[in-house]
CSV table of C-alpha atoms in Angstrom, one decimal:
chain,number,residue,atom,x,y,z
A,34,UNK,CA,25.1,9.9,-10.5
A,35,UNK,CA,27.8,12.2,-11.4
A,36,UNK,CA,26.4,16.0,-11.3
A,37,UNK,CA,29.1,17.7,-12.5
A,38,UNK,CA,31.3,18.1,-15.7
A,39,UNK,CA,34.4,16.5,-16.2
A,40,UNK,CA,36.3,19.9,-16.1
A,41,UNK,CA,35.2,20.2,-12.4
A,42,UNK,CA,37.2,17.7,-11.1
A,43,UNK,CA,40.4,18.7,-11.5
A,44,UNK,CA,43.3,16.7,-11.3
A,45,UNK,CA,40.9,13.6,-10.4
A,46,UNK,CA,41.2,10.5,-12.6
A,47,UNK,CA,37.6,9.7,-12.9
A,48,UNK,CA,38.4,6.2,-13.2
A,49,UNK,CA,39.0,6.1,-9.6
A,50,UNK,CA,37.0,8.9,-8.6
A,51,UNK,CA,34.9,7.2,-6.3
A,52,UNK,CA,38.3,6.8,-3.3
A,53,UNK,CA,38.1,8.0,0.0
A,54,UNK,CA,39.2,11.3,1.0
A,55,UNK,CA,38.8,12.3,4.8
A,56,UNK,CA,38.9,15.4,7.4
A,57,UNK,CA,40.4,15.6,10.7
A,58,UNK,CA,38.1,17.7,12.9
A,59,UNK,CA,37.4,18.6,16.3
A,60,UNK,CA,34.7,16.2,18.1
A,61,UNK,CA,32.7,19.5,18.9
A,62,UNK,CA,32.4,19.9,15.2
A,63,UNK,CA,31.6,16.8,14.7
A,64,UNK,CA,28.5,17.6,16.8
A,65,UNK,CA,28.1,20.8,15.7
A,66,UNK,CA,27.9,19.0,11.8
A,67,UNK,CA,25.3,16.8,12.8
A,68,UNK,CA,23.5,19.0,14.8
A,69,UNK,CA,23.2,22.2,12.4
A,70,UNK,CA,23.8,20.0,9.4
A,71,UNK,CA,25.9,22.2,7.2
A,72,UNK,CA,29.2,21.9,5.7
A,73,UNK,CA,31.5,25.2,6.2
A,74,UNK,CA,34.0,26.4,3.3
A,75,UNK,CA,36.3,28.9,4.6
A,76,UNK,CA,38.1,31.8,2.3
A,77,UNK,CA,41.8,31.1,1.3
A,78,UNK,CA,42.7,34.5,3.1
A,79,UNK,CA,42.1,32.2,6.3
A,80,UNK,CA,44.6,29.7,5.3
A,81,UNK,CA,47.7,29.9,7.1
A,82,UNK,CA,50.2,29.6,4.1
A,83,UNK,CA,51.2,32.8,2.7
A,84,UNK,CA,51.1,30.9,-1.0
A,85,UNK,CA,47.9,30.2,-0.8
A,86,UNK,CA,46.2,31.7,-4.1
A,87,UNK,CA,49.1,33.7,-4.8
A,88,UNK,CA,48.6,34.3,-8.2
A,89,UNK,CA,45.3,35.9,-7.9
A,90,UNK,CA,46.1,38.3,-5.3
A,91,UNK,CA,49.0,39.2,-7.4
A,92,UNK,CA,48.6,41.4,-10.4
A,93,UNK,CA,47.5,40.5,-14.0
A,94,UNK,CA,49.1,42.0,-17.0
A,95,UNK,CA,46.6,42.9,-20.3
A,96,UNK,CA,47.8,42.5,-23.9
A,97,UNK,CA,47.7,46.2,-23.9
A,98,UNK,CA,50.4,46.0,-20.7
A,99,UNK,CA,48.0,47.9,-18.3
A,100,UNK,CA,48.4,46.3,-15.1
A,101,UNK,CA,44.7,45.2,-13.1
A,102,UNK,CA,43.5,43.6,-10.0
A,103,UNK,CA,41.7,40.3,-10.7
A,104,UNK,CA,38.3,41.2,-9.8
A,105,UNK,CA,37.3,37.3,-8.3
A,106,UNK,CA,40.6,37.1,-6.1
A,107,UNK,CA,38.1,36.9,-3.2
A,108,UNK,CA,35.4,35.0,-4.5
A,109,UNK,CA,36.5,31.5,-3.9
A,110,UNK,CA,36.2,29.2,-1.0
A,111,UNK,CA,37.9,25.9,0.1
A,112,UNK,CA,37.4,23.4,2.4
A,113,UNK,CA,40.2,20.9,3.0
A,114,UNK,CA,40.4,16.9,3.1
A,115,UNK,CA,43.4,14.5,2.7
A,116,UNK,CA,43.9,10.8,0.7
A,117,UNK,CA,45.7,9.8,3.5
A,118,UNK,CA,44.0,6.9,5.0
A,119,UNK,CA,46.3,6.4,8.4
A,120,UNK,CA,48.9,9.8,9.1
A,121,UNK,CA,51.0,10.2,11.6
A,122,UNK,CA,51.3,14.0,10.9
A,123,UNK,CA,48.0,14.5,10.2
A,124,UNK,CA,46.6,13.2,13.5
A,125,UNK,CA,49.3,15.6,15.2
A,126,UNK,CA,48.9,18.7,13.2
A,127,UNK,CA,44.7,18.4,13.1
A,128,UNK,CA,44.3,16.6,16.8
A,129,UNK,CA,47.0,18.2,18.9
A,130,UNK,CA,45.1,17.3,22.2
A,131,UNK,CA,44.1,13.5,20.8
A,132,UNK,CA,40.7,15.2,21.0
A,133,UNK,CA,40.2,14.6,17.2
A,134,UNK,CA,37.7,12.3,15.2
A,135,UNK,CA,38.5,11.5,11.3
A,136,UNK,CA,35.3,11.7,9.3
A,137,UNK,CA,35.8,9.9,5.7
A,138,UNK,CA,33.4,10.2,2.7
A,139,UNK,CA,34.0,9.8,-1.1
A,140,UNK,CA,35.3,12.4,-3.9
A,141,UNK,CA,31.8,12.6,-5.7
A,142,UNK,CA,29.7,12.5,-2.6
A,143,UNK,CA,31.4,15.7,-1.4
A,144,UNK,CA,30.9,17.7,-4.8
A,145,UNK,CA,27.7,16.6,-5.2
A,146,UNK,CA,27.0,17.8,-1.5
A,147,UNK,CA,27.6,21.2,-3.0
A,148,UNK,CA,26.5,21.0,-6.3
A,149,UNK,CA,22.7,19.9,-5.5
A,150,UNK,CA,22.2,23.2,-3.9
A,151,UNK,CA,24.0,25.4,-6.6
A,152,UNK,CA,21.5,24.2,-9.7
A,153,UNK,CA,21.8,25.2,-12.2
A,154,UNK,CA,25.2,26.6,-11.8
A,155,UNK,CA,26.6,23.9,-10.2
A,156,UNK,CA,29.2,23.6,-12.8
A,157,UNK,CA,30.2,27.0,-12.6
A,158,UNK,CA,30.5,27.1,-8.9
A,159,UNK,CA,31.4,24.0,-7.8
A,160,UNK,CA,34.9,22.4,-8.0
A,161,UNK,CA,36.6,19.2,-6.5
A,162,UNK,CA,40.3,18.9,-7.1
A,163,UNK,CA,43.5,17.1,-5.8
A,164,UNK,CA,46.5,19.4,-4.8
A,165,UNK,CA,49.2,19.5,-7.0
A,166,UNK,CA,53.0,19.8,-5.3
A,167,UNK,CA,55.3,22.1,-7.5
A,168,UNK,CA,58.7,23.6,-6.8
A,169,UNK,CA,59.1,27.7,-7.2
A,170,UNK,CA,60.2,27.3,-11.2
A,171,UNK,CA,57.1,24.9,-11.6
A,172,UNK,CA,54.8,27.4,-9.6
A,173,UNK,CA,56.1,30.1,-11.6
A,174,UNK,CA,55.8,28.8,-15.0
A,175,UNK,CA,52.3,27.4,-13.8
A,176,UNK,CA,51.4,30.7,-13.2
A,177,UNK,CA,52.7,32.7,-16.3
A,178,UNK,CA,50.9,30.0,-18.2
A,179,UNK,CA,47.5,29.4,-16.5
A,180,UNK,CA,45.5,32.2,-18.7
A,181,UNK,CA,47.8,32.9,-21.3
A,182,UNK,CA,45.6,33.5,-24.4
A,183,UNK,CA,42.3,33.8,-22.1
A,184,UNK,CA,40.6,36.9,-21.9
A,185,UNK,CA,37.8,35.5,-20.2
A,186,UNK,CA,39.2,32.1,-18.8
A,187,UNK,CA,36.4,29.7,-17.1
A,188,UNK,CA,35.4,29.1,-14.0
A,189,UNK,CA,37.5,25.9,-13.7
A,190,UNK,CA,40.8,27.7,-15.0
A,191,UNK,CA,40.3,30.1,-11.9
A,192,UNK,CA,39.4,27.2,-9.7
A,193,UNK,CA,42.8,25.6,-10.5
A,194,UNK,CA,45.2,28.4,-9.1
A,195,UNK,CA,44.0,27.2,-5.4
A,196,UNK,CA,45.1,23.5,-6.2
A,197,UNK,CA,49.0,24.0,-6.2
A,198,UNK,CA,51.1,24.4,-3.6
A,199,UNK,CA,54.9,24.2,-2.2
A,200,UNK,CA,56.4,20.6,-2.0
A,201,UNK,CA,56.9,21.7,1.8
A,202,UNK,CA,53.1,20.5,2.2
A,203,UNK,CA,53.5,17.4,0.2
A,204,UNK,CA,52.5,15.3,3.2
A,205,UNK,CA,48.9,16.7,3.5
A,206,UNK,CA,47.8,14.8,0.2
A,207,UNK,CA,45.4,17.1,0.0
A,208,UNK,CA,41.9,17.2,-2.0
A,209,UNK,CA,40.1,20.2,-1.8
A,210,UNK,CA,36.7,21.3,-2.6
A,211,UNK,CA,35.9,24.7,-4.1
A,212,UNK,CA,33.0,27.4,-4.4
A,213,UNK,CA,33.2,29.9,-6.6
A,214,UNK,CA,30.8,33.0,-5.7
A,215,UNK,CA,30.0,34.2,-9.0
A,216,UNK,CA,28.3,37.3,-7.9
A,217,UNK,CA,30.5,40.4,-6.9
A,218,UNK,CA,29.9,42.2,-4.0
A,219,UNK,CA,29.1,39.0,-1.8
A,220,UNK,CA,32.7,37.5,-1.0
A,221,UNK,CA,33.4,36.8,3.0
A,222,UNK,CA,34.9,35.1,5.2
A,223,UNK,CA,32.8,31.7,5.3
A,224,UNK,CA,30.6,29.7,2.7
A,225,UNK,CA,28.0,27.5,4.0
A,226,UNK,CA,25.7,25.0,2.4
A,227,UNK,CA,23.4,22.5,3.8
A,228,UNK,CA,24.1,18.7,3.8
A,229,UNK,CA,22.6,15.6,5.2
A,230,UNK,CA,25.7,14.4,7.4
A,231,UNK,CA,24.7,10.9,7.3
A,232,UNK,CA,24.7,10.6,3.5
A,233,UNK,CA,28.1,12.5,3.5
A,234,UNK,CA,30.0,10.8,5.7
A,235,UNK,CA,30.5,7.2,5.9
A,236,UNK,CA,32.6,6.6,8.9
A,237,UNK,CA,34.3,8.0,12.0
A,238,UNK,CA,38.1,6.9,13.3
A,239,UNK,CA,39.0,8.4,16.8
A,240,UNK,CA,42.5,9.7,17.7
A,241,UNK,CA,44.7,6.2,17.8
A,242,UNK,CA,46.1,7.9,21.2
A,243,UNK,CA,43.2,7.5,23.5
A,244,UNK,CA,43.0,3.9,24.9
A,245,UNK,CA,40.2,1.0,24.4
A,246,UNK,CA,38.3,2.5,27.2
A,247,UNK,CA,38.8,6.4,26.5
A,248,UNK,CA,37.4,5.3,22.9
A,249,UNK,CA,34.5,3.4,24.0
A,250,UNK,CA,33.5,6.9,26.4
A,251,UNK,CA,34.3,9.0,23.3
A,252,UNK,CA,32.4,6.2,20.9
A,253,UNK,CA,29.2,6.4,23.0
A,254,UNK,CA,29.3,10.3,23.6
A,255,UNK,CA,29.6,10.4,19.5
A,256,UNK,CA,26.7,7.9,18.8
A,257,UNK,CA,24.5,9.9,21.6
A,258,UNK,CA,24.9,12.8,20.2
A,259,UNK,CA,24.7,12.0,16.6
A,260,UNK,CA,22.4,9.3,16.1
A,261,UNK,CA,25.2,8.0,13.6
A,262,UNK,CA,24.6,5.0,12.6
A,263,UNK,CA,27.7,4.3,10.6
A,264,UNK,CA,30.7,2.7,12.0
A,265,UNK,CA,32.7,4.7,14.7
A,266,UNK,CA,36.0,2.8,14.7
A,267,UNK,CA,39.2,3.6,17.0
A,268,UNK,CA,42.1,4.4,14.4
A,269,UNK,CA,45.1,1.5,15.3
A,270,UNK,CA,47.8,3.6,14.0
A,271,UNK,CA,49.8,3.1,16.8
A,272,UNK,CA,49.0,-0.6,17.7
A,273,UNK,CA,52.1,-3.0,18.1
A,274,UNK,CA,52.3,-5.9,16.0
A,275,UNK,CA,50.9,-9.1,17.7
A,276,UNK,CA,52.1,-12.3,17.2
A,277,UNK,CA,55.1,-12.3,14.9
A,278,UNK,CA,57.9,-14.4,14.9
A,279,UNK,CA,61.3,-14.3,13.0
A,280,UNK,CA,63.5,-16.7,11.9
A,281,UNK,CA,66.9,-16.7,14.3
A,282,UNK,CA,70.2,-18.8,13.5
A,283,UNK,CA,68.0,-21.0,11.0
């Protein structure tokens, strides 16, 4: 059951909302998920891209041409995931040392994962949204436009100034999911929330670089560890095709 309004998710077709999204993370915290059982949003100021909610750190004009602060640049918090079911890059970028697991789950399970604890402002304060990819005219025009008219725009108009980016990240397809402290004086670094890990997540893929055997160790260590009962699968991104043949001189 859906928990949130349709304006918080955000450039989701809610047709198809229900696709798998997934998260490249460390096997520690992996562990460290199942163990503590919280889900960690960080602050964009953490991000490593300089773009990253540019337009609220920037300054905001008033029809009277004073120019403010916005006073909720800091209050927002985002946690990463991709569409990207099998990714070269991804697997390199997120598991440089093949020490990486891939955890998938589904759009609405991961909002709802934050909106059960944020009642009844969940749908002020919780956001889900797929990344959109602009060019520096299209990010500029975006921005000159996104609260034109709105002295007081909502929650999810704020929310969507953290969903574009540069088309230089284009191959993260990201999704990303959003918190939105609504109370001044409390913005940080971190956001946590609590979850139940084994509702949330449906599966675990382990770096297609280790070998059948290195992924049975890993496999077991995981299972120990976790008690996860799901499937814990070894990602064949890199297998070679068995078994073909081609038609020669025929």
């Amino acid at each position: 059951m859906l928990m949130l309004k349709t304006n918080n998710y955000i450039n989701i077709d809610l047709k198809v909302k229900d696709q798998y999204i997934y998260r490249i993370i460390s096997i520690e915290r992996l562990i460290e998920l199942f163990s503590n059982k919280k889900n960690l949003l960080v602050s964009p100021r953490k991000w490593e891209d300089p773009f990253e909610n540019f337009i609220l750190k920037s300054k905001a004009r008033l029809s009277d041409g004073k120019i403010v602060d916005f006073g909720f640049r800091d209050n927002f918090y985002g946690q990463c995931w991709t569409r990207h079911k099998a990714s070269d890059a991804m697997w390199r970028i997120y598991s440089p040392e093949s020490s990486g697991v891939r955890i998938r789950t589904t759009i609405p399970k991961l909002a709802n994962s934050l909106a059960v604890g944020l009642h009844p402002w969940q749908n002020v304060q919780c956001f889900i949204g797929k990344v959109k990819y602009l060019n520096n005219k299209k990010m500029m025009d975006f921005a000159n436009t996104v609260f034109k008219g709105k002295i007081n725009p909502e929650a999810y108009e704020l929310a969507k100034t953290l969903l574009i980016k540069r088309p230089a990240f284009k191959h993260e397809n990201e999704v990303r999911l959003l918190y939105f402290e609504k109370e001044s004086g409390k913005s940080g670094s971190i956001y946590e929330y609590d979850i139940d890990p084994h509702s949330l997540i449906d599966q675990i893929m382990i770096d297609p670089r280790l070998d059948c055997s290195e992924f049975r160790k890993v496999k077991a260590d995981i299972q120990s560890k976790t008690n996860f009962k799901g499937r814990i699968l070894r990602s064949l991104l890199y297998a070679p095709p068995e078994n073909m043949v081609f038609p020669f001189g025929l």
